[in-house]
PDB file of C-alpha atoms in Angstrom:
ATOM      1  CA  UNK P  48      62.020  23.575 148.651  1.00 76.00           C
ATOM      2  CA  UNK P  49      60.948  22.834 145.092  1.00 78.00           C
ATOM      3  CA  UNK P  50      64.510  23.008 143.777  1.00 82.00           C
ATOM      4  CA  UNK P  51      65.693  20.526 146.415  1.00 79.00           C
ATOM      5  CA  UNK P  52      62.699  18.276 145.743  1.00 78.00           C
ATOM      6  CA  UNK P  53      63.507  18.246 142.049  1.00 81.00           C
ATOM      7  CA  UNK P  54      67.187  17.472 142.625  1.00 81.00           C
ATOM      8  CA  UNK P  55      66.157  14.484 144.745  1.00 77.00           C
ATOM      9  CA  UNK P  56      63.467  13.480 142.246  1.00 77.00           C
ATOM     10  CA  UNK P  57      65.926  13.460 139.363  1.00 81.00           C
ATOM     11  CA  UNK P  58      68.243  11.271 141.442  1.00 78.00           C
ATOM     12  CA  UNK P  59      65.373   8.929 142.387  1.00 75.00           C
ATOM     13  CA  UNK P  60      64.090   8.632 138.834  1.00 75.00           C
ATOM     14  CA  UNK P  61      67.573   7.926 137.540  1.00 78.00           C
ATOM     15  CA  UNK P  62      68.026   5.188 140.175  1.00 73.00           C
ATOM     16  CA  UNK P  63      64.645   3.694 139.158  1.00 71.00           C
ATOM     17  CA  UNK P  64      65.881   3.413 135.570  1.00 73.00           C
ATOM     18  CA  UNK P  65      63.822   6.234 134.078  1.00 72.00           C
ATOM     19  CA  UNK P  66      64.486   6.900 130.413  1.00 75.00           C
ATOM     20  CA  UNK P  67      62.966   9.754 128.435  1.00 76.00           C
ATOM     21  CA  UNK P  68      60.651  10.672 131.310  1.00 72.00           C
ATOM     22  CA  UNK P  69      63.714  11.936 133.171  1.00 80.00           C
ATOM     23  CA  UNK P  70      63.954  14.886 130.749  1.00 83.00           C
ATOM     24  CA  UNK P  71      60.743  16.394 132.113  1.00 80.00           C
ATOM     25  CA  UNK P  72      62.212  16.519 135.615  1.00 82.00           C
ATOM     26  CA  UNK P  73      65.557  17.866 134.360  1.00 87.00           C
ATOM     27  CA  UNK P  74      63.703  20.655 132.521  1.00 86.00           C
ATOM     28  CA  UNK P  75      61.543  21.365 135.567  1.00 84.00           C
ATOM     29  CA  UNK P  76      64.651  21.461 137.763  1.00 88.00           C
ATOM     30  CA  UNK P  77      66.391  23.877 135.382  1.00 90.00           C
ATOM     31  CA  UNK P  78      63.477  26.323 135.334  1.00 87.00           C
ATOM     32  CA  UNK P  79      62.717  26.005 139.048  1.00 84.00           C
ATOM     33  CA  UNK P  80      66.391  26.448 139.898  1.00 88.00           C
ATOM     34  CA  UNK P  81      66.525  29.590 137.742  1.00 89.00           C
ATOM     35  CA  UNK P  82      63.441  30.989 139.486  1.00 83.00           C
ATOM     36  CA  UNK P  83      65.009  30.197 142.859  1.00 83.00           C
ATOM     37  CA  UNK P  84      68.229  31.974 141.868  1.00 86.00           C
ATOM     38  CA  UNK P  85      66.263  35.000 140.627  1.00 85.00           C
ATOM     39  CA  UNK P  86      64.249  35.086 143.857  1.00 80.00           C
ATOM     40  CA  UNK P  87      67.453  35.375 145.874  1.00 79.00           C
ATOM     41  CA  UNK P  88      68.321  38.464 143.887  1.00 80.00           C
ATOM     42  CA  UNK P  89      64.874  40.008 143.233  1.00 75.00           C
ATOM     43  CA  UNK P  90      62.532  38.273 145.661  1.00 70.00           C
ATOM     44  CA  UNK P  91      60.778  39.693 148.651  1.00 69.00           C
ATOM     45  CA  UNK P  92      62.273  38.589 151.951  1.00 64.00           C
ATOM     46  CA  UNK P  93      60.594  37.585 155.137  1.00 64.00           C
ATOM     47  CA  UNK P  94      58.615  34.674 156.443  1.00 72.00           C
ATOM     48  CA  UNK P  95      55.902  33.972 158.956  1.00 75.00           C
ATOM     49  CA  UNK P  96      54.707  31.031 161.023  1.00 81.00           C
ATOM     50  CA  UNK P  97      52.972  29.331 158.069  1.00 74.00           C
ATOM     51  CA  UNK P  98      56.178  29.510 155.999  1.00 72.00           C
ATOM     52  CA  UNK P  99      58.212  27.969 158.813  1.00 77.00           C
ATOM     53  CA  UNK P 100      55.658  25.185 159.401  1.00 78.00           C
ATOM     54  CA  UNK P 101      55.544  24.414 155.665  1.00 72.00           C
ATOM     55  CA  UNK P 102      59.326  24.236 155.452  1.00 75.00           C
ATOM     56  CA  UNK P 103      59.471  21.918 158.488  1.00 79.00           C
ATOM     57  CA  UNK P 104      56.828  19.574 157.054  1.00 78.00           C
ATOM     58  CA  UNK P 105      58.539  19.642 153.649  1.00 72.00           C
ATOM     59  CA  UNK P 106      61.861  18.779 155.286  1.00 76.00           C
ATOM     60  CA  UNK P 107      60.129  15.891 157.108  1.00 78.00           C
ATOM     61  CA  UNK P 108      58.887  14.633 153.746  1.00 71.00           C
ATOM     62  CA  UNK P 109      62.381  14.912 152.282  1.00 73.00           C
ATOM     63  CA  UNK P 110      63.846  13.106 155.300  1.00 79.00           C
ATOM     64  CA  UNK P 111      61.325  10.317 154.730  1.00 76.00           C
ATOM     65  CA  UNK P 112      62.634  10.176 151.166  1.00 72.00           C
ATOM     66  CA  UNK P 113      66.246  10.050 152.299  1.00 76.00           C
ATOM     67  CA  UNK P 114      66.025   7.512 155.148  1.00 83.00           C
ATOM     68  CA  UNK P 115      63.937   4.860 153.458  1.00 79.00           C
ATOM     69  CA  UNK P 116      64.981   2.501 150.726  1.00 72.00           C
ATOM     70  CA  UNK P 117      61.347   1.868 149.821  1.00 75.00           C
ATOM     71  CA  UNK P 118      60.591   3.644 146.509  1.00 72.00           C
ATOM     72  CA  UNK P 119      56.919   4.071 147.435  1.00 78.00           C
ATOM     73  CA  UNK P 120      57.793   5.769 150.735  1.00 78.00           C
ATOM     74  CA  UNK P 121      60.295   7.931 148.888  1.00 75.00           C
ATOM     75  CA  UNK P 122      57.534   8.965 146.499  1.00 78.00           C
ATOM     76  CA  UNK P 123      55.188   9.726 149.389  1.00 80.00           C
ATOM     77  CA  UNK P 124      57.893  11.818 151.085  1.00 78.00           C
ATOM     78  CA  UNK P 125      58.606  13.855 147.954  1.00 78.00           C
ATOM     79  CA  UNK P 126      54.919  14.390 147.191  1.00 83.00           C
ATOM     80  CA  UNK P 127      54.235  15.421 150.807  1.00 82.00           C
ATOM     81  CA  UNK P 128      57.067  17.943 150.641  1.00 80.00           C
ATOM     82  CA  UNK P 129      55.802  19.282 147.320  1.00 83.00           C
ATOM     83  CA  UNK P 130      52.186  19.558 148.516  1.00 86.00           C
ATOM     84  CA  UNK P 131      53.261  21.559 151.531  1.00 82.00           C
ATOM     85  CA  UNK P 132      55.491  23.789 149.393  1.00 81.00           C
ATOM     86  CA  UNK P 133      52.420  24.840 147.390  1.00 86.00           C
ATOM     87  CA  UNK P 134      50.598  26.216 150.459  1.00 85.00           C
ATOM     88  CA  UNK P 135      52.524  29.532 150.709  1.00 82.00           C
ATOM     89  CA  UNK P 136      52.135  30.060 146.949  1.00 84.00           C
ATOM     90  CA  UNK P 137      48.371  29.579 147.136  1.00 88.00           C
ATOM     91  CA  UNK P 138      48.161  31.872 150.163  1.00 86.00           C
ATOM     92  CA  UNK P 139      50.168  34.552 148.365  1.00 85.00           C
ATOM     93  CA  UNK P 140      47.907  34.159 145.326  1.00 89.00           C
ATOM     94  CA  UNK P 141      44.814  34.736 147.423  1.00 90.00           C
ATOM     95  CA  UNK P 142      46.355  37.812 149.060  1.00 90.00           C
ATOM     96  CA  UNK P 143      48.077  39.229 145.946  1.00 90.00           C
ATOM     97  CA  UNK P 144      46.454  37.574 142.917  1.00 91.00           C
ATOM     98  CA  UNK P 145      48.549  39.326 140.276  1.00 93.00           C
ATOM     99  CA  UNK P 146      51.921  38.320 141.785  1.00 88.00           C
ATOM    100  CA  UNK P 147      51.787  34.747 140.404  1.00 88.00           C
ATOM    101  CA  UNK P 148      51.455  33.585 136.799  1.00 89.00           C
ATOM    102  CA  UNK P 149      48.734  31.129 135.872  1.00 93.00           C
ATOM    103  CA  UNK P 150      50.533  30.615 132.562  1.00 93.00           C
ATOM    104  CA  UNK P 151      53.628  29.313 134.332  1.00 89.00           C
ATOM    105  CA  UNK P 152      51.685  26.779 136.376  1.00 91.00           C
ATOM    106  CA  UNK P 153      49.515  25.863 133.365  1.00 93.00           C
ATOM    107  CA  UNK P 154      52.582  25.257 131.198  1.00 90.00           C
ATOM    108  CA  UNK P 155      54.158  23.198 133.960  1.00 88.00           C
ATOM    109  CA  UNK P 156      50.963  21.165 134.151  1.00 92.00           C
ATOM    110  CA  UNK P 157      51.117  20.428 130.422  1.00 92.00           C
ATOM    111  CA  UNK P 158      54.814  19.544 130.725  1.00 88.00           C
ATOM    112  CA  UNK P 159      54.017  17.147 133.576  1.00 87.00           C
ATOM    113  CA  UNK P 160      51.310  15.495 131.479  1.00 91.00           C
ATOM    114  CA  UNK P 161      53.850  15.043 128.679  1.00 88.00           C
ATOM    115  CA  UNK P 162      56.175  13.608 131.322  1.00 83.00           C
ATOM    116  CA  UNK P 163      53.515  11.030 132.195  1.00 86.00           C
ATOM    117  CA  UNK P 164      53.130  10.126 128.528  1.00 86.00           C
ATOM    118  CA  UNK P 165      56.891   9.779 128.066  1.00 81.00           C
ATOM    119  CA  UNK P 166      57.345   7.124 130.753  1.00 79.00           C
ATOM    120  CA  UNK P 167      58.921   4.109 129.042  1.00 77.00           C
ATOM    121  CA  UNK P 168      57.763   1.505 131.546  1.00 76.00           C
ATOM    122  CA  UNK P 169      54.312   1.969 133.041  1.00 79.00           C
ATOM    123  CA  UNK P 170      55.477   1.757 136.617  1.00 78.00           C
ATOM    124  CA  UNK P 171      53.423   3.346 139.418  1.00 80.00           C
ATOM    125  CA  UNK P 172      56.506   4.966 140.932  1.00 75.00           C
ATOM    126  CA  UNK P 173      57.535   6.569 137.635  1.00 78.00           C
ATOM    127  CA  UNK P 174      54.017   7.722 136.712  1.00 86.00           C
ATOM    128  CA  UNK P 175      52.693   8.917 140.078  1.00 86.00           C
ATOM    129  CA  UNK P 176      54.966  11.945 140.560  1.00 82.00           C
ATOM    130  CA  UNK P 177      54.459  13.579 137.146  1.00 85.00           C
ATOM    131  CA  UNK P 178      50.733  12.789 137.417  1.00 91.00           C
ATOM    132  CA  UNK P 179      50.681  14.475 140.817  1.00 90.00           C
ATOM    133  CA  UNK P 180      52.599  17.465 139.397  1.00 89.00           C
ATOM    134  CA  UNK P 181      50.111  17.705 136.526  1.00 93.00           C
ATOM    135  CA  UNK P 182      47.216  17.841 138.989  1.00 94.00           C
ATOM    136  CA  UNK P 183      48.894  20.175 141.512  1.00 92.00           C
ATOM    137  CA  UNK P 184      50.026  22.667 138.867  1.00 92.00           C
ATOM    138  CA  UNK P 185      46.637  22.613 137.129  1.00 95.00           C
ATOM    139  CA  UNK P 186      44.815  23.277 140.414  1.00 94.00           C
ATOM    140  CA  UNK P 187      47.283  26.061 141.276  1.00 93.00           C
ATOM    141  CA  UNK P 188      46.729  27.661 137.845  1.00 95.00           C
ATOM    142  CA  UNK P 189      42.960  27.490 138.376  1.00 96.00           C
ATOM    143  CA  UNK P 190      43.310  29.105 141.821  1.00 95.00           C
ATOM    144  CA  UNK P 191      45.393  31.922 140.304  1.00 95.00           C
ATOM    145  CA  UNK P 192      42.936  32.553 137.456  1.00 96.00           C
ATOM    146  CA  UNK P 193      39.989  32.491 139.865  1.00 95.00           C
ATOM    147  CA  UNK P 194      41.690  34.844 142.356  1.00 95.00           C
ATOM    148  CA  UNK P 195      42.548  37.252 139.537  1.00 94.00           C
ATOM    149  CA  UNK P 196      38.947  37.236 138.244  1.00 95.00           C
ATOM    150  CA  UNK P 197      37.630  37.958 141.742  1.00 93.00           C
ATOM    151  CA  UNK P 198      40.166  40.772 142.200  1.00 92.00           C
ATOM    152  CA  UNK P 199      39.191  42.326 138.845  1.00 91.00           C
ATOM    153  CA  UNK P 200      35.513  42.276 139.872  1.00 89.00           C
ATOM    154  CA  UNK P 201      36.389  43.969 143.171  1.00 84.00           C
ATOM    155  CA  UNK P 202      38.370  46.642 141.320  1.00 79.00           C
ATOM    156  CA  UNK P 203      35.404  47.417 139.065  1.00 73.00           C
TER     157      UNK P 203
END
């Protein structure tokens, strides 16, 4: 889901005339795409009802992005899809706290903040998505760190 979201986001940003801020999304797409490719080879298979519901809602958000010519609605669709894509990651973190890396999400949060700062034209559409990604990745990193601390206490 995240790889598809980023492909569409790069296309949307380019169509909005993004300059240097586009590089953040291209970098994010490259890393996310590599993780996706690795997960096909080394990932754990399977899905449950929550995964299916999240994918369906994410697809609805992406469809909203695709069928509207309104940049704000496109942004809402992409952010909705991204928010829903985080749910299985957070659930997995709570169940298996050492399977996710807080460093990865923390670094992505910093990169998103740099993406916000690199926006040439202070346009709500161009700033909102990297600002959202900054917040979402920071919160996810905090959830991972917290879940790992709780798990360590339980182990002791």
